[in-house]
Short mmCIF file of C-alpha atoms in Angstrom, two decimals:
data_model
loop_
_atom_site.label_atom_id
_atom_site.label_comp_id
_atom_site.label_asym_id
_atom_site.label_seq_id
_atom_site.Cartn_x
_atom_site.Cartn_y
_atom_site.Cartn_z
CA LYS A 1 16.42 5.56 2.84
CA ALA A 2 17.79 2.44 2.50
CA GLY A 3 15.92 -0.85 2.43
CA VAL A 4 15.40 -3.84 5.01
CA THR A 5 19.15 -5.67 4.80
CA GLN A 6 19.51 -9.39 5.75
CA THR A 7 22.68 -11.27 5.79
CA PRO A 8 24.02 -13.54 4.75
CA ARG A 9 21.81 -13.73 1.52
CA TYR A 10 22.81 -17.68 1.49
CA LEU A 11 24.31 -20.28 3.62
CA ILE A 12 25.02 -23.94 3.28
CA LYS A 13 25.10 -25.49 6.47
CA THR A 14 25.40 -29.17 7.87
CA ARG A 15 22.63 -31.13 10.06
CA GLY A 16 23.79 -30.40 13.91
CA GLN A 17 25.39 -27.35 13.37
CA GLN A 18 23.74 -23.71 14.36
CA VAL A 19 23.61 -20.96 12.28
CA THR A 20 22.69 -17.26 13.13
CA LEU A 21 20.97 -14.78 10.54
CA SER A 22 21.00 -11.17 10.78
CA CYS A 23 18.39 -8.50 10.12
CA SER A 24 18.85 -4.89 9.98
CA PRO A 25 15.75 -2.93 9.98
CA ILE A 26 14.83 0.70 7.99
CA SER A 27 16.50 3.28 10.08
CA GLY A 28 13.72 4.61 12.63
CA HIS A 29 12.08 1.49 11.95
CA ARG A 30 11.44 -0.45 16.00
CA SER A 31 9.59 -3.65 15.19
CA VAL A 32 11.31 -6.67 13.54
CA SER A 33 9.60 -9.88 12.65
CA TRP A 34 10.63 -13.32 11.28
CA TYR A 35 9.47 -15.61 8.98
CA GLN A 36 10.33 -18.74 7.48
CA GLN A 37 9.05 -20.00 4.01
CA THR A 38 9.40 -23.53 2.62
CA PRO A 39 7.68 -24.69 -0.36
CA GLY A 40 5.48 -27.51 1.63
CA GLN A 41 4.47 -25.05 4.39
CA GLY A 42 4.42 -21.61 2.79
CA LEU A 43 5.20 -18.89 4.92
CA GLN A 44 4.92 -19.40 8.68
CA PHE A 45 5.48 -16.41 11.15
CA LEU A 46 8.42 -17.07 13.91
CA PHE A 47 8.55 -14.64 16.26
CA GLU A 48 8.22 -10.39 16.34
CA TYR A 49 10.45 -8.02 18.48
CA PHE A 50 9.64 -4.78 19.60
CA SER A 51 12.29 -2.38 21.37
CA GLU A 52 14.27 -5.48 22.12
CA THR A 53 11.20 -7.18 23.62
CA GLN A 54 9.63 -10.29 22.21
CA ARG A 55 6.20 -9.16 21.44
CA ASN A 56 4.90 -12.28 19.94
CA LYS A 57 6.07 -16.11 18.72
CA GLY A 58 4.66 -18.69 16.31
CA ASN A 59 4.44 -22.11 16.93
CA PHE A 60 8.35 -23.02 16.28
CA PRO A 61 10.90 -25.76 18.59
CA GLY A 62 12.73 -23.71 20.88
CA ARG A 63 15.82 -24.18 18.72
CA PHE A 64 14.57 -21.40 16.81
CA SER A 65 15.45 -17.96 18.97
CA GLY A 66 15.99 -14.75 18.44
CA ARG A 67 16.58 -11.13 20.06
CA GLN A 68 17.06 -7.57 18.96
CA PHE A 69 19.58 -4.97 19.82
CA SER A 70 19.24 -1.55 21.36
CA ASN A 71 19.88 -0.42 17.43
CA SER A 72 17.23 -2.46 16.43
CA ARG A 73 18.80 -4.91 14.23
CA SER A 74 18.10 -8.50 15.30
CA GLU A 75 19.24 -11.83 15.04
CA MET A 76 17.57 -15.45 14.79
CA ASN A 77 19.13 -18.14 15.49
CA VAL A 78 18.35 -22.06 14.68
CA SER A 79 20.34 -24.64 16.78
CA THR A 80 20.95 -27.66 15.92
CA LEU A 81 19.72 -27.99 12.19
CA GLU A 82 17.66 -30.69 10.55
CA LEU A 83 17.26 -30.68 7.23
CA GLY A 84 13.87 -29.18 7.48
CA ASP A 85 14.67 -25.97 8.47
CA SER A 86 15.82 -25.41 4.43
CA ALA A 87 14.08 -22.18 3.74
CA LEU A 88 14.15 -18.53 3.22
CA TYR A 89 14.33 -16.92 6.06
CA LEU A 90 12.60 -13.59 5.75
CA CYS A 91 12.84 -10.68 8.07
CA ALA A 92 10.36 -7.44 8.17
CA SER A 93 10.57 -3.78 9.93
CA SER A 94 7.69 -1.58 10.91
CA LEU A 95 7.57 1.62 11.80
CA GLU A 96 4.29 1.62 14.05
CA ALA A 97 4.41 0.73 17.67
CA LEU A 98 0.52 0.81 17.41
CA ARG A 99 -1.17 -2.72 15.42
CA PRO A 100 -1.95 -3.20 12.48
CA TYR A 101 1.28 -1.65 10.97
CA GLU A 102 3.00 -1.74 7.30
CA GLN A 103 5.70 -4.29 7.04
CA TYR A 104 8.57 -3.73 4.82
CA PHE A 105 10.36 -7.01 3.54
CA GLY A 106 14.07 -7.89 3.06
CA PRO A 107 15.41 -9.60 0.51
CA GLY A 108 15.43 -13.02 3.00
CA THR A 109 18.36 -15.26 3.43
CA ARG A 110 18.19 -18.54 2.30
CA LEU A 111 19.45 -21.48 4.36
CA THR A 112 20.10 -25.04 2.58
CA VAL A 113 20.84 -27.64 5.51
CA THR A 114 22.33 -31.17 4.02
CA LYS B 1 -8.24 -26.16 6.72
CA ASN B 2 -6.38 -23.36 6.32
CA GLU B 3 -6.94 -20.23 8.19
CA VAL B 4 -6.75 -18.52 5.13
CA GLU B 5 -7.68 -19.93 1.48
CA GLN B 6 -6.52 -18.52 -1.55
CA SER B 7 -7.99 -18.98 -5.73
CA PRO B 8 -6.75 -19.65 -7.94
CA GLN B 9 -3.34 -21.68 -7.11
CA ASN B 10 -2.32 -21.01 -10.37
CA LEU B 11 -3.31 -18.60 -12.82
CA THR B 12 -2.42 -18.02 -16.91
CA ALA B 13 -3.48 -15.31 -18.74
CA GLN B 14 -2.68 -13.42 -22.14
CA GLU B 15 -1.45 -9.59 -21.68
CA GLY B 16 -4.41 -7.04 -21.28
CA GLU B 17 -6.36 -9.47 -19.76
CA PHE B 18 -8.36 -8.33 -16.50
CA ILE B 19 -7.11 -10.32 -13.29
CA THR B 20 -8.83 -11.37 -9.92
CA ILE B 21 -7.44 -13.20 -6.96
CA ASN B 22 -9.67 -14.33 -4.35
CA CYS B 23 -8.72 -15.09 -0.70
CA SER B 24 -10.73 -15.60 1.88
CA TYR B 25 -10.18 -16.30 5.96
CA SER B 26 -12.16 -17.67 8.93
CA VAL B 27 -10.63 -15.91 11.67
CA GLY B 28 -11.33 -12.47 13.08
CA ILE B 29 -8.73 -10.08 12.02
CA SER B 30 -7.52 -6.80 12.39
CA ALA B 31 -5.81 -6.51 8.83
CA LEU B 32 -5.31 -8.03 5.70
CA HIS B 33 -2.32 -7.88 3.58
CA TRP B 34 -1.44 -8.08 -0.69
CA LEU B 35 1.92 -9.16 -0.84
CA GLN B 36 3.54 -9.61 -4.52
CA GLN B 37 6.89 -12.18 -4.48
CA HIS B 38 8.95 -12.15 -7.64
CA PRO B 39 11.27 -14.93 -8.52
CA GLY B 40 14.12 -14.74 -6.21
CA GLY B 41 12.16 -14.22 -3.16
CA GLY B 42 11.78 -10.62 -2.61
CA ILE B 43 8.53 -10.07 -1.33
CA VAL B 44 6.64 -6.24 -1.56
CA SER B 45 3.38 -5.45 0.09
CA LEU B 46 1.33 -4.14 -2.28
CA PHE B 47 -1.87 -3.27 0.25
CA MET B 48 -2.88 -3.36 3.87
CA LEU B 49 -7.00 -3.08 4.59
CA SER B 50 -9.09 -3.04 7.06
CA SER B 51 -11.96 -2.45 5.11
CA GLY B 52 -13.17 -1.09 1.99
CA LYS B 53 -11.10 -0.79 -0.94
CA LYS B 54 -8.10 0.51 -2.41
CA LYS B 55 -6.35 1.13 -5.34
CA HIS B 56 -2.69 1.60 -6.90
CA GLY B 57 -2.41 2.40 -10.07
CA ARG B 58 -4.04 -1.04 -12.02
CA LEU B 59 -3.92 -2.98 -8.48
CA ILE B 60 -7.33 -2.60 -6.68
CA ALA B 61 -7.59 -4.60 -3.39
CA THR B 62 -11.34 -4.61 -1.59
CA ILE B 63 -12.37 -6.64 1.63
CA ASN B 64 -15.88 -7.85 2.89
CA ILE B 65 -15.49 -7.73 6.64
CA GLN B 66 -18.36 -9.30 6.80
CA GLU B 67 -17.90 -12.52 4.53
CA LYS B 68 -14.22 -12.43 5.35
CA HIS B 69 -13.60 -12.17 1.70
CA SER B 70 -11.22 -9.97 0.00
CA SER B 71 -10.42 -9.42 -3.84
CA LEU B 72 -6.52 -7.81 -5.59
CA HIS B 73 -7.55 -7.25 -9.21
CA ILE B 74 -5.11 -6.24 -11.69
CA THR B 75 -6.58 -4.12 -14.66
CA ALA B 76 -4.32 -4.19 -17.91
CA SER B 77 -2.09 -7.03 -17.01
CA HIS B 78 1.80 -7.10 -17.90
CA PRO B 79 4.48 -9.53 -17.99
CA ARG B 80 5.51 -7.58 -15.74
CA ASP B 81 2.78 -8.47 -13.33
CA SER B 82 3.96 -12.04 -13.70
CA ALA B 83 4.97 -13.23 -9.70
CA VAL B 84 3.51 -14.71 -6.71
CA TYR B 85 0.90 -12.73 -4.88
CA ILE B 86 -0.08 -13.99 -1.47
CA CYS B 87 -2.81 -13.34 0.94
CA ALA B 88 -2.02 -12.76 4.66
CA VAL B 89 -4.51 -11.84 7.66
CA ARG B 90 -3.41 -10.21 11.12
CA GLU B 91 -5.33 -12.04 13.81
CA GLU B 92 -7.20 -10.10 16.06
CA GLY B 93 -6.04 -10.56 19.33
CA ASN B 94 -2.96 -12.08 18.74
CA GLU B 95 -1.65 -9.50 15.82
CA LYS B 96 0.30 -12.89 14.45
CA LEU B 97 0.32 -12.53 10.41
CA THR B 98 -0.83 -16.16 8.69
CA PHE B 99 -0.65 -16.50 5.34
CA GLY B 100 -2.44 -18.44 2.50
CA THR B 101 -1.01 -20.47 -0.10
CA GLY B 102 -0.39 -17.80 -2.77
CA THR B 103 -1.61 -17.47 -6.39
CA ARG B 104 1.01 -18.10 -9.15
CA LEU B 105 0.22 -15.63 -12.00
CA THR B 106 1.70 -15.62 -15.64
CA ILE B 107 1.31 -13.02 -17.99
CA ILE B 108 1.76 -14.50 -21.34
CA PRO B 109 2.68 -11.31 -23.99
#
């Protein structure tokens, strides 16, 4: 079974631009969570989607948004990019609908904002 | 104060040594995860615990819910165990994952 895939793997953007990152979960997994990892703040939870609905949200500004499609693929969008948005963005998928549940992480998208 | 504290932050040991990484947390949890992150970023979930002890190969994870403390042990450590080990707790109620700052482990041949 293929693992979680994320595209693109690397991205360079300029301040003020917007960016869309994509995550394809493991086949059959209906939950997708997104995380941001920076050297200063470490790993932080962004949001979680289950069956196309946002089930949980972290403490990030409204510039960070996401969605999930009927095939469970998910995208996250960051608008009006700031230098501080440079980070590794990870998504993770899980099978179970009930919590707690095991998560499987993708390789991440490394975003650099210049 | 962080809700999840890990110690030590950095650990260097000789191949074959027994390794212990500690995690303390301050919130009520439904589960605790131990994650491994290699250079390059990929994260692998090692264990998910809500009570007791789990073992997988040379890795052992324990949790004491009353004391809000978990440990990850590596027996007969090997250079390929060199990685960052991250503790994460799933908070009871809101179910968000909160992460520790990680322990950077280096095993010297």
